[in-house]
């Protein structure tokens, strides 16, 4: 095993632990650092311990830095990571993990060597096999509902038995417990608990309520 392989193994172990701990990964788009901090605090109040801030707005990197600095108890990651250059920028801001919507070879290599827990995105069995061969053991299945949903998750269990998934895309509060009941699902990603209209209106109480309700539903499903 090379040093790079060992490093990827360590960061993949960390990524799996982070996802299994939170079980629900909110995918958040913010217009300001202040919004990012407020959303993170609301999620934490509802019991969710990780936040993925997408690199879809100019405020995203500043928001990641602000959450890392000002909100204890929640892991902040960067989502919609598309290039190796973005990895450097979000790492400098304090991002604790990375999530991509898809993972071409150059990006997969950068993720493997960056030293941060990473959840690379894939949409097909072929893409998942390529990531598995590169050493990744947890991947984002995106867009989950559009590419096959639960039937695809279940179909992947036998041929990719040692790859865990974080299905994201089209998953809602009612769907999450069903995905999380599958043995190859470590976590689900979604935005149902961080609706754009709630954030725009400053209704962070609704973010906390939706988060707590979703975690309670998952608990009931486990039982």
mmCIF file of N, CA and C in Angstrom, residues 37-145:
data_model
loop_
_atom_site.group_PDB
_atom_site.id
_atom_site.type_symbol
_atom_site.label_atom_id
_atom_site.label_comp_id
_atom_site.label_asym_id
_atom_site.label_seq_id
_atom_site.Cartn_x
_atom_site.Cartn_y
_atom_site.Cartn_z
ATOM 1 N N UNK A 37 -24.268 30.820 9.253
ATOM 2 C CA UNK A 37 -24.158 30.624 10.698
ATOM 3 C C UNK A 37 -25.533 30.373 11.314
ATOM 4 N N UNK A 38 -26.526 31.129 10.887
ATOM 5 C CA UNK A 38 -27.876 30.963 11.446
ATOM 6 C C UNK A 38 -28.448 29.590 11.107
ATOM 7 N N UNK A 39 -28.244 29.138 9.869
ATOM 8 C CA UNK A 39 -28.734 27.814 9.477
ATOM 9 C C UNK A 39 -28.012 26.731 10.261
ATOM 10 N N UNK A 40 -26.701 26.856 10.394
ATOM 11 C CA UNK A 40 -25.933 25.849 11.134
ATOM 12 C C UNK A 40 -26.414 25.752 12.579
ATOM 13 N N UNK A 41 -26.652 26.883 13.208
ATOM 14 C CA UNK A 41 -27.134 26.865 14.583
ATOM 15 C C UNK A 41 -28.531 26.241 14.679
ATOM 16 N N UNK A 42 -29.371 26.522 13.690
ATOM 17 C CA UNK A 42 -30.722 25.951 13.694
ATOM 18 C C UNK A 42 -30.680 24.442 13.494
ATOM 19 N N UNK A 43 -29.832 23.966 12.605
ATOM 20 C CA UNK A 43 -29.686 22.526 12.396
ATOM 21 C C UNK A 43 -29.189 21.843 13.668
ATOM 22 N N UNK A 44 -28.202 22.446 14.287
ATOM 23 C CA UNK A 44 -27.649 21.876 15.507
ATOM 24 C C UNK A 44 -28.700 21.836 16.618
ATOM 25 N N UNK A 45 -29.510 22.864 16.693
ATOM 26 C CA UNK A 45 -30.591 22.870 17.693
ATOM 27 C C UNK A 45 -31.573 21.741 17.450
ATOM 28 N N UNK A 46 -31.739 21.344 16.186
ATOM 29 C CA UNK A 46 -32.621 20.231 15.845
ATOM 30 C C UNK A 46 -31.963 18.878 15.928
ATOM 31 N N UNK A 47 -30.665 18.838 16.239
ATOM 32 C CA UNK A 47 -29.970 17.571 16.432
ATOM 33 C C UNK A 47 -29.089 17.119 15.297
ATOM 34 N N UNK A 48 -29.006 17.869 14.220
ATOM 35 C CA UNK A 48 -28.180 17.493 13.075
ATOM 36 C C UNK A 48 -26.769 18.037 13.271
ATOM 37 N N UNK A 49 -25.767 17.205 13.015
ATOM 38 C CA UNK A 49 -24.396 17.537 13.402
ATOM 39 C C UNK A 49 -23.453 17.781 12.221
ATOM 40 N N UNK A 50 -23.992 17.953 11.028
ATOM 41 C CA UNK A 50 -23.150 18.285 9.874
ATOM 42 C C UNK A 50 -23.947 19.156 8.923
ATOM 43 N N UNK A 51 -23.239 19.981 8.173
ATOM 44 C CA UNK A 51 -23.870 20.858 7.183
ATOM 45 C C UNK A 51 -22.986 20.905 5.944
ATOM 46 N N UNK A 52 -23.602 20.737 4.794
ATOM 47 C CA UNK A 52 -22.908 20.875 3.510
ATOM 48 C C UNK A 52 -23.324 22.202 2.898
ATOM 49 N N UNK A 53 -22.397 23.132 2.809
ATOM 50 C CA UNK A 53 -22.661 24.423 2.178
ATOM 51 C C UNK A 53 -22.190 24.350 0.732
ATOM 52 N N UNK A 54 -23.117 24.527 -0.193
ATOM 53 C CA UNK A 54 -22.793 24.356 -1.605
ATOM 54 C C UNK A 54 -22.049 25.571 -2.152
ATOM 55 N N UNK A 55 -21.145 25.314 -3.067
ATOM 56 C CA UNK A 55 -20.375 26.383 -3.707
ATOM 57 C C UNK A 55 -21.151 26.930 -4.905
ATOM 58 N N UNK A 56 -22.366 27.370 -4.630
ATOM 59 C CA UNK A 56 -23.238 27.870 -5.698
ATOM 60 C C UNK A 56 -23.455 29.373 -5.612
ATOM 61 N N UNK A 57 -22.931 30.002 -4.576
ATOM 62 C CA UNK A 57 -23.090 31.445 -4.415
ATOM 63 C C UNK A 57 -21.742 32.057 -4.046
ATOM 64 N N UNK A 58 -21.577 33.349 -4.307
ATOM 65 C CA UNK A 58 -20.320 34.001 -3.942
ATOM 66 C C UNK A 58 -20.038 33.986 -2.439
ATOM 67 N N UNK A 59 -21.081 33.812 -1.631
ATOM 68 C CA UNK A 59 -20.919 33.848 -0.177
ATOM 69 C C UNK A 59 -20.491 32.512 0.414
ATOM 70 N N UNK A 60 -20.428 31.474 -0.382
ATOM 71 C CA UNK A 60 -20.273 30.121 0.168
ATOM 72 C C UNK A 60 -18.982 29.940 0.964
ATOM 73 N N UNK A 61 -17.862 30.363 0.409
ATOM 74 C CA UNK A 61 -16.585 30.133 1.100
ATOM 75 C C UNK A 61 -16.520 30.946 2.386
ATOM 76 N N UNK A 62 -17.001 32.178 2.354
ATOM 77 C CA UNK A 62 -17.044 32.986 3.567
ATOM 78 C C UNK A 62 -17.964 32.344 4.608
ATOM 79 N N UNK A 63 -19.078 31.762 4.150
ATOM 80 C CA UNK A 63 -19.999 31.105 5.074
ATOM 81 C C UNK A 63 -19.360 29.885 5.720
ATOM 82 N N UNK A 64 -18.617 29.113 4.946
ATOM 83 C CA UNK A 64 -17.909 27.956 5.511
ATOM 84 C C UNK A 64 -16.950 28.406 6.606
ATOM 85 N N UNK A 65 -16.195 29.458 6.328
ATOM 86 C CA UNK A 65 -15.246 29.964 7.317
ATOM 87 C C UNK A 65 -15.967 30.451 8.576
ATOM 88 N N UNK A 66 -17.101 31.119 8.399
ATOM 89 C CA UNK A 66 -17.837 31.656 9.545
ATOM 90 C C UNK A 66 -18.430 30.542 10.402
ATOM 91 N N UNK A 67 -18.975 29.505 9.761
ATOM 92 C CA UNK A 67 -19.527 28.383 10.526
ATOM 93 C C UNK A 67 -18.421 27.664 11.292
ATOM 94 N N UNK A 68 -17.302 27.434 10.629
ATOM 95 C CA UNK A 68 -16.184 26.775 11.304
ATOM 96 C C UNK A 68 -15.724 27.580 12.518
ATOM 97 N N UNK A 69 -15.720 28.890 12.385
ATOM 98 C CA UNK A 69 -15.229 29.767 13.451
ATOM 99 C C UNK A 69 -16.251 29.955 14.580
ATOM 100 N N UNK A 70 -17.539 30.046 14.231
ATOM 101 C CA UNK A 70 -18.536 30.539 15.182
ATOM 102 C C UNK A 70 -19.516 29.503 15.707
ATOM 103 N N UNK A 71 -19.547 28.305 15.120
ATOM 104 C CA UNK A 71 -20.554 27.314 15.535
ATOM 105 C C UNK A 71 -19.846 26.035 15.978
ATOM 106 N N UNK A 72 -19.831 25.805 17.254
ATOM 107 C CA UNK A 72 -19.240 24.585 17.796
ATOM 108 C C UNK A 72 -20.241 23.437 17.711
ATOM 109 N N UNK A 73 -19.730 22.236 17.451
ATOM 110 C CA UNK A 73 -20.567 21.047 17.511
ATOM 111 C C UNK A 73 -21.149 20.599 16.194
ATOM 112 N N UNK A 74 -20.850 21.321 15.109
ATOM 113 C CA UNK A 74 -21.346 20.910 13.796
ATOM 114 C C UNK A 74 -20.175 20.875 12.820
ATOM 115 N N UNK A 75 -20.095 19.810 12.031
ATOM 116 C CA UNK A 75 -19.057 19.688 11.009
ATOM 117 C C UNK A 75 -19.514 20.419 9.757
ATOM 118 N N UNK A 76 -18.672 21.275 9.231
ATOM 119 C CA UNK A 76 -19.033 22.051 8.042
ATOM 120 C C UNK A 76 -18.232 21.554 6.855
ATOM 121 N N UNK A 77 -18.945 21.264 5.783
ATOM 122 C CA UNK A 77 -18.308 20.785 4.574
ATOM 123 C C UNK A 77 -18.691 21.627 3.377
ATOM 124 N N UNK A 78 -17.954 21.457 2.299
ATOM 125 C CA UNK A 78 -18.217 22.145 1.046
ATOM 126 C C UNK A 78 -18.845 21.177 0.064
ATOM 127 N N UNK A 79 -19.964 21.601 -0.526
ATOM 128 C CA UNK A 79 -20.629 20.793 -1.542
ATOM 129 C C UNK A 79 -20.546 21.457 -2.906
ATOM 130 N N UNK A 80 -20.961 20.707 -3.935
ATOM 131 C CA UNK A 80 -20.844 21.149 -5.325
ATOM 132 C C UNK A 80 -19.398 21.538 -5.632
ATOM 133 N N UNK A 81 -18.462 20.743 -5.124
ATOM 134 C CA UNK A 81 -17.050 20.932 -5.452
ATOM 135 C C UNK A 81 -16.813 20.374 -6.853
ATOM 136 N N UNK A 82 -16.297 21.220 -7.733
ATOM 137 C CA UNK A 82 -16.170 20.845 -9.140
ATOM 138 C C UNK A 82 -14.737 20.770 -9.639
ATOM 139 N N UNK A 83 -13.810 21.462 -8.968
ATOM 140 C CA UNK A 83 -12.437 21.552 -9.474
ATOM 141 C C UNK A 83 -11.429 21.378 -8.342
ATOM 142 N N UNK A 84 -10.212 20.959 -8.677
ATOM 143 C CA UNK A 84 -9.157 20.900 -7.661
ATOM 144 C C UNK A 84 -8.887 22.250 -7.013
ATOM 145 N N UNK A 85 -9.010 23.331 -7.784
ATOM 146 C CA UNK A 85 -8.797 24.653 -7.221
ATOM 147 C C UNK A 85 -9.780 24.979 -6.116
ATOM 148 N N UNK A 86 -11.007 24.547 -6.260
ATOM 149 C CA UNK A 86 -11.990 24.771 -5.201
ATOM 150 C C UNK A 86 -11.623 24.005 -3.938
ATOM 151 N N UNK A 87 -11.030 22.836 -4.081
ATOM 152 C CA UNK A 87 -10.597 22.079 -2.905
ATOM 153 C C UNK A 87 -9.626 22.910 -2.082
ATOM 154 N N UNK A 88 -8.659 23.523 -2.734
ATOM 155 C CA UNK A 88 -7.687 24.348 -2.026
ATOM 156 C C UNK A 88 -8.372 25.513 -1.319
ATOM 157 N N UNK A 89 -9.328 26.147 -1.994
ATOM 158 C CA UNK A 89 -9.991 27.324 -1.421
ATOM 159 C C UNK A 89 -10.821 26.965 -0.195
ATOM 160 N N UNK A 90 -11.578 25.877 -0.273
ATOM 161 C CA UNK A 90 -12.442 25.539 0.861
ATOM 162 C C UNK A 90 -11.643 24.947 2.016
ATOM 163 N N UNK A 91 -10.556 24.262 1.703
ATOM 164 C CA UNK A 91 -9.684 23.776 2.777
ATOM 165 C C UNK A 91 -9.095 24.955 3.542
ATOM 166 N N UNK A 92 -8.686 26.001 2.838
ATOM 167 C CA UNK A 92 -8.152 27.193 3.489
ATOM 168 C C UNK A 92 -9.206 27.881 4.348
ATOM 169 N N UNK A 93 -10.480 27.763 3.947
ATOM 170 C CA UNK A 93 -11.571 28.371 4.707
ATOM 171 C C UNK A 93 -11.956 27.567 5.942
ATOM 172 N N UNK A 94 -11.475 26.325 6.016
ATOM 173 C CA UNK A 94 -11.775 25.504 7.180
ATOM 174 C C UNK A 94 -12.749 24.384 6.944
ATOM 175 N N UNK A 95 -13.084 24.098 5.690
ATOM 176 C CA UNK A 95 -13.999 22.987 5.412
ATOM 177 C C UNK A 95 -13.448 21.692 5.979
ATOM 178 N N UNK A 96 -14.343 20.906 6.586
ATOM 179 C CA UNK A 96 -13.937 19.661 7.238
ATOM 180 C C UNK A 96 -14.212 18.427 6.395
ATOM 181 N N UNK A 97 -14.993 18.580 5.343
ATOM 182 C CA UNK A 97 -15.217 17.485 4.408
ATOM 183 C C UNK A 97 -15.663 18.075 3.087
ATOM 184 N N UNK A 98 -15.647 17.241 2.034
ATOM 185 C CA UNK A 98 -15.953 17.672 0.672
ATOM 186 C C UNK A 98 -16.982 16.741 0.054
ATOM 187 N N UNK A 99 -17.857 17.313 -0.766
ATOM 188 C CA UNK A 99 -18.861 16.523 -1.484
ATOM 189 C C UNK A 99 -18.906 17.025 -2.921
ATOM 190 N N UNK A 100 -18.924 16.095 -3.877
ATOM 191 C CA UNK A 100 -19.009 16.481 -5.288
ATOM 192 C C UNK A 100 -20.289 15.909 -5.901
ATOM 193 N N UNK A 101 -20.829 16.573 -6.934
ATOM 194 C CA UNK A 101 -22.008 16.032 -7.616
ATOM 195 C C UNK A 101 -21.662 14.932 -8.610
ATOM 196 N N UNK A 102 -20.451 14.960 -9.107
ATOM 197 C CA UNK A 102 -19.906 13.971 -10.028
ATOM 198 C C UNK A 102 -18.402 14.026 -9.896
ATOM 199 N N UNK A 103 -17.701 13.010 -10.428
ATOM 200 C CA UNK A 103 -16.270 12.939 -10.118
ATOM 201 C C UNK A 103 -15.461 12.454 -11.320
ATOM 202 N N UNK A 104 -15.101 13.358 -12.224
ATOM 203 C CA UNK A 104 -14.200 12.967 -13.312
ATOM 204 C C UNK A 104 -12.830 12.590 -12.753
ATOM 205 N N UNK A 105 -12.012 11.891 -13.532
ATOM 206 C CA UNK A 105 -10.757 11.344 -12.998
ATOM 207 C C UNK A 105 -9.843 12.357 -12.327
ATOM 208 N N UNK A 106 -9.667 13.537 -12.910
ATOM 209 C CA UNK A 106 -8.760 14.518 -12.310
ATOM 210 C C UNK A 106 -9.270 14.973 -10.946
ATOM 211 N N UNK A 107 -10.570 15.121 -10.806
ATOM 212 C CA UNK A 107 -11.142 15.519 -9.524
ATOM 213 C C UNK A 107 -11.024 14.383 -8.522
ATOM 214 N N UNK A 108 -11.228 13.147 -8.960
ATOM 215 C CA UNK A 108 -11.069 11.999 -8.065
ATOM 216 C C UNK A 108 -9.644 11.937 -7.524
ATOM 217 N N UNK A 109 -8.666 12.179 -8.377
ATOM 218 C CA UNK A 109 -7.267 12.165 -7.928
ATOM 219 C C UNK A 109 -7.022 13.266 -6.903
ATOM 220 N N UNK A 110 -7.572 14.457 -7.149
ATOM 221 C CA UNK A 110 -7.386 15.565 -6.214
ATOM 222 C C UNK A 110 -8.043 15.273 -4.872
ATOM 223 N N UNK A 111 -9.233 14.680 -4.906
ATOM 224 C CA UNK A 111 -9.904 14.319 -3.659
ATOM 225 C C UNK A 111 -9.101 13.286 -2.883
ATOM 226 N N UNK A 112 -8.558 12.326 -3.599
ATOM 227 C CA UNK A 112 -7.804 11.255 -2.943
ATOM 228 C C UNK A 112 -6.561 11.779 -2.239
ATOM 229 N N UNK A 113 -5.976 12.846 -2.769
ATOM 230 C CA UNK A 113 -4.713 13.340 -2.235
ATOM 231 C C UNK A 113 -4.852 14.554 -1.326
ATOM 232 N N UNK A 114 -6.077 15.079 -1.169
ATOM 233 C CA UNK A 114 -6.227 16.364 -0.480
ATOM 234 C C UNK A 114 -6.124 16.266 1.031
ATOM 235 N N UNK A 115 -6.307 15.076 1.598
ATOM 236 C CA UNK A 115 -6.194 14.925 3.037
ATOM 237 C C UNK A 115 -7.453 15.240 3.809
ATOM 238 N N UNK A 116 -8.558 15.514 3.123
ATOM 239 C CA UNK A 116 -9.840 15.770 3.782
ATOM 240 C C UNK A 116 -10.804 14.618 3.496
ATOM 241 N N UNK A 117 -11.723 14.310 4.425
ATOM 242 C CA UNK A 117 -12.766 13.339 4.130
ATOM 243 C C UNK A 117 -13.578 13.804 2.913
ATOM 244 N N UNK A 118 -13.781 12.913 1.971
ATOM 245 C CA UNK A 118 -14.471 13.275 0.734
ATOM 246 C C UNK A 118 -15.549 12.263 0.413
ATOM 247 N N UNK A 119 -16.646 12.787 -0.152
ATOM 248 C CA UNK A 119 -17.758 11.952 -0.600
ATOM 249 C C UNK A 119 -17.958 12.258 -2.081
ATOM 250 N N UNK A 120 -17.293 11.502 -2.966
ATOM 251 C CA UNK A 120 -17.380 11.797 -4.388
ATOM 252 C C UNK A 120 -18.713 11.360 -4.971
ATOM 253 N N UNK A 121 -19.219 12.153 -5.900
ATOM 254 C CA UNK A 121 -20.514 11.860 -6.495
ATOM 255 C C UNK A 121 -20.428 10.919 -7.681
ATOM 256 N N UNK A 122 -21.486 10.119 -7.839
ATOM 257 C CA UNK A 122 -21.601 9.188 -8.961
ATOM 258 C C UNK A 122 -23.076 8.958 -9.250
ATOM 259 N N UNK A 123 -23.380 8.631 -10.501
ATOM 260 C CA UNK A 123 -24.765 8.406 -10.896
ATOM 261 C C UNK A 123 -25.014 7.008 -11.436
ATOM 262 N N UNK A 124 -23.949 6.259 -11.739
ATOM 263 C CA UNK A 124 -24.109 4.962 -12.389
ATOM 264 C C UNK A 124 -23.227 3.914 -11.724
ATOM 265 N N UNK A 125 -23.532 2.631 -11.923
ATOM 266 C CA UNK A 125 -22.648 1.583 -11.423
ATOM 267 C C UNK A 125 -21.226 1.702 -11.967
ATOM 268 N N UNK A 126 -21.072 2.073 -13.220
ATOM 269 C CA UNK A 126 -19.733 2.217 -13.791
ATOM 270 C C UNK A 126 -18.939 3.283 -13.055
ATOM 271 N N UNK A 127 -19.568 4.426 -12.764
ATOM 272 C CA UNK A 127 -18.883 5.490 -12.033
ATOM 273 C C UNK A 127 -18.526 5.034 -10.619
ATOM 274 N N UNK A 128 -19.420 4.328 -9.976
ATOM 275 C CA UNK A 128 -19.142 3.818 -8.632
ATOM 276 C C UNK A 128 -17.994 2.812 -8.655
ATOM 277 N N UNK A 129 -17.968 1.949 -9.665
ATOM 278 C CA UNK A 129 -16.871 0.985 -9.788
ATOM 279 C C UNK A 129 -15.530 1.688 -9.970
ATOM 280 N N UNK A 130 -15.512 2.755 -10.767
ATOM 281 C CA UNK A 130 -14.274 3.494 -10.986
ATOM 282 C C UNK A 130 -13.791 4.141 -9.690
ATOM 283 N N UNK A 131 -14.704 4.692 -8.915
ATOM 284 C CA UNK A 131 -14.330 5.304 -7.643
ATOM 285 C C UNK A 131 -13.868 4.250 -6.642
ATOM 286 N N UNK A 132 -14.538 3.104 -6.655
ATOM 287 C CA UNK A 132 -14.129 2.004 -5.782
ATOM 288 C C UNK A 132 -12.718 1.552 -6.126
ATOM 289 N N UNK A 133 -12.419 1.433 -7.408
ATOM 290 C CA UNK A 133 -11.087 1.023 -7.837
ATOM 291 C C UNK A 133 -10.029 2.042 -7.424
ATOM 292 N N UNK A 134 -10.427 3.305 -7.346
ATOM 293 C CA UNK A 134 -9.495 4.368 -6.934
ATOM 294 C C UNK A 134 -9.272 4.370 -5.423
ATOM 295 N N UNK A 135 -10.144 3.653 -4.680
ATOM 296 C CA UNK A 135 -9.972 3.558 -3.238
ATOM 297 C C UNK A 135 -11.058 4.187 -2.409
ATOM 298 N N UNK A 136 -12.082 4.723 -3.054
ATOM 299 C CA UNK A 136 -13.172 5.343 -2.303
ATOM 300 C C UNK A 136 -14.150 4.277 -1.818
ATOM 301 N N UNK A 137 -14.619 4.447 -0.602
ATOM 302 C CA UNK A 137 -15.517 3.466 0.005
ATOM 303 C C UNK A 137 -16.858 4.057 0.414
ATOM 304 N N UNK A 138 -17.031 5.361 0.237
ATOM 305 C CA UNK A 138 -18.334 5.989 0.441
ATOM 306 C C UNK A 138 -18.505 7.026 -0.661
ATOM 307 N N UNK A 139 -19.668 7.001 -1.299
ATOM 308 C CA UNK A 139 -19.922 7.873 -2.442
ATOM 309 C C UNK A 139 -21.313 8.484 -2.329
ATOM 310 N N UNK A 140 -21.457 9.646 -2.914
ATOM 311 C CA UNK A 140 -22.755 10.281 -3.038
ATOM 312 C C UNK A 140 -23.436 9.728 -4.295
ATOM 313 N N UNK A 141 -24.640 9.198 -4.150
ATOM 314 C CA UNK A 141 -25.426 8.770 -5.307
ATOM 315 C C UNK A 141 -26.309 9.945 -5.701
ATOM 316 N N UNK A 142 -26.035 10.525 -6.870
ATOM 317 C CA UNK A 142 -26.719 11.756 -7.274
ATOM 318 C C UNK A 142 -26.957 11.772 -8.783
ATOM 319 N N UNK A 143 -28.136 12.234 -9.213
ATOM 320 C CA UNK A 143 -29.328 12.583 -8.434
ATOM 321 C C UNK A 143 -30.136 11.322 -8.128
ATOM 322 N N UNK A 144 -30.200 10.955 -6.884
ATOM 323 C CA UNK A 144 -30.651 9.623 -6.479
ATOM 324 C C UNK A 144 -32.010 9.242 -7.036
ATOM 325 N N UNK A 145 -33.006 10.078 -6.842
ATOM 326 C CA UNK A 145 -34.351 9.684 -7.264
ATOM 327 C C UNK A 145 -34.458 9.594 -8.781
#
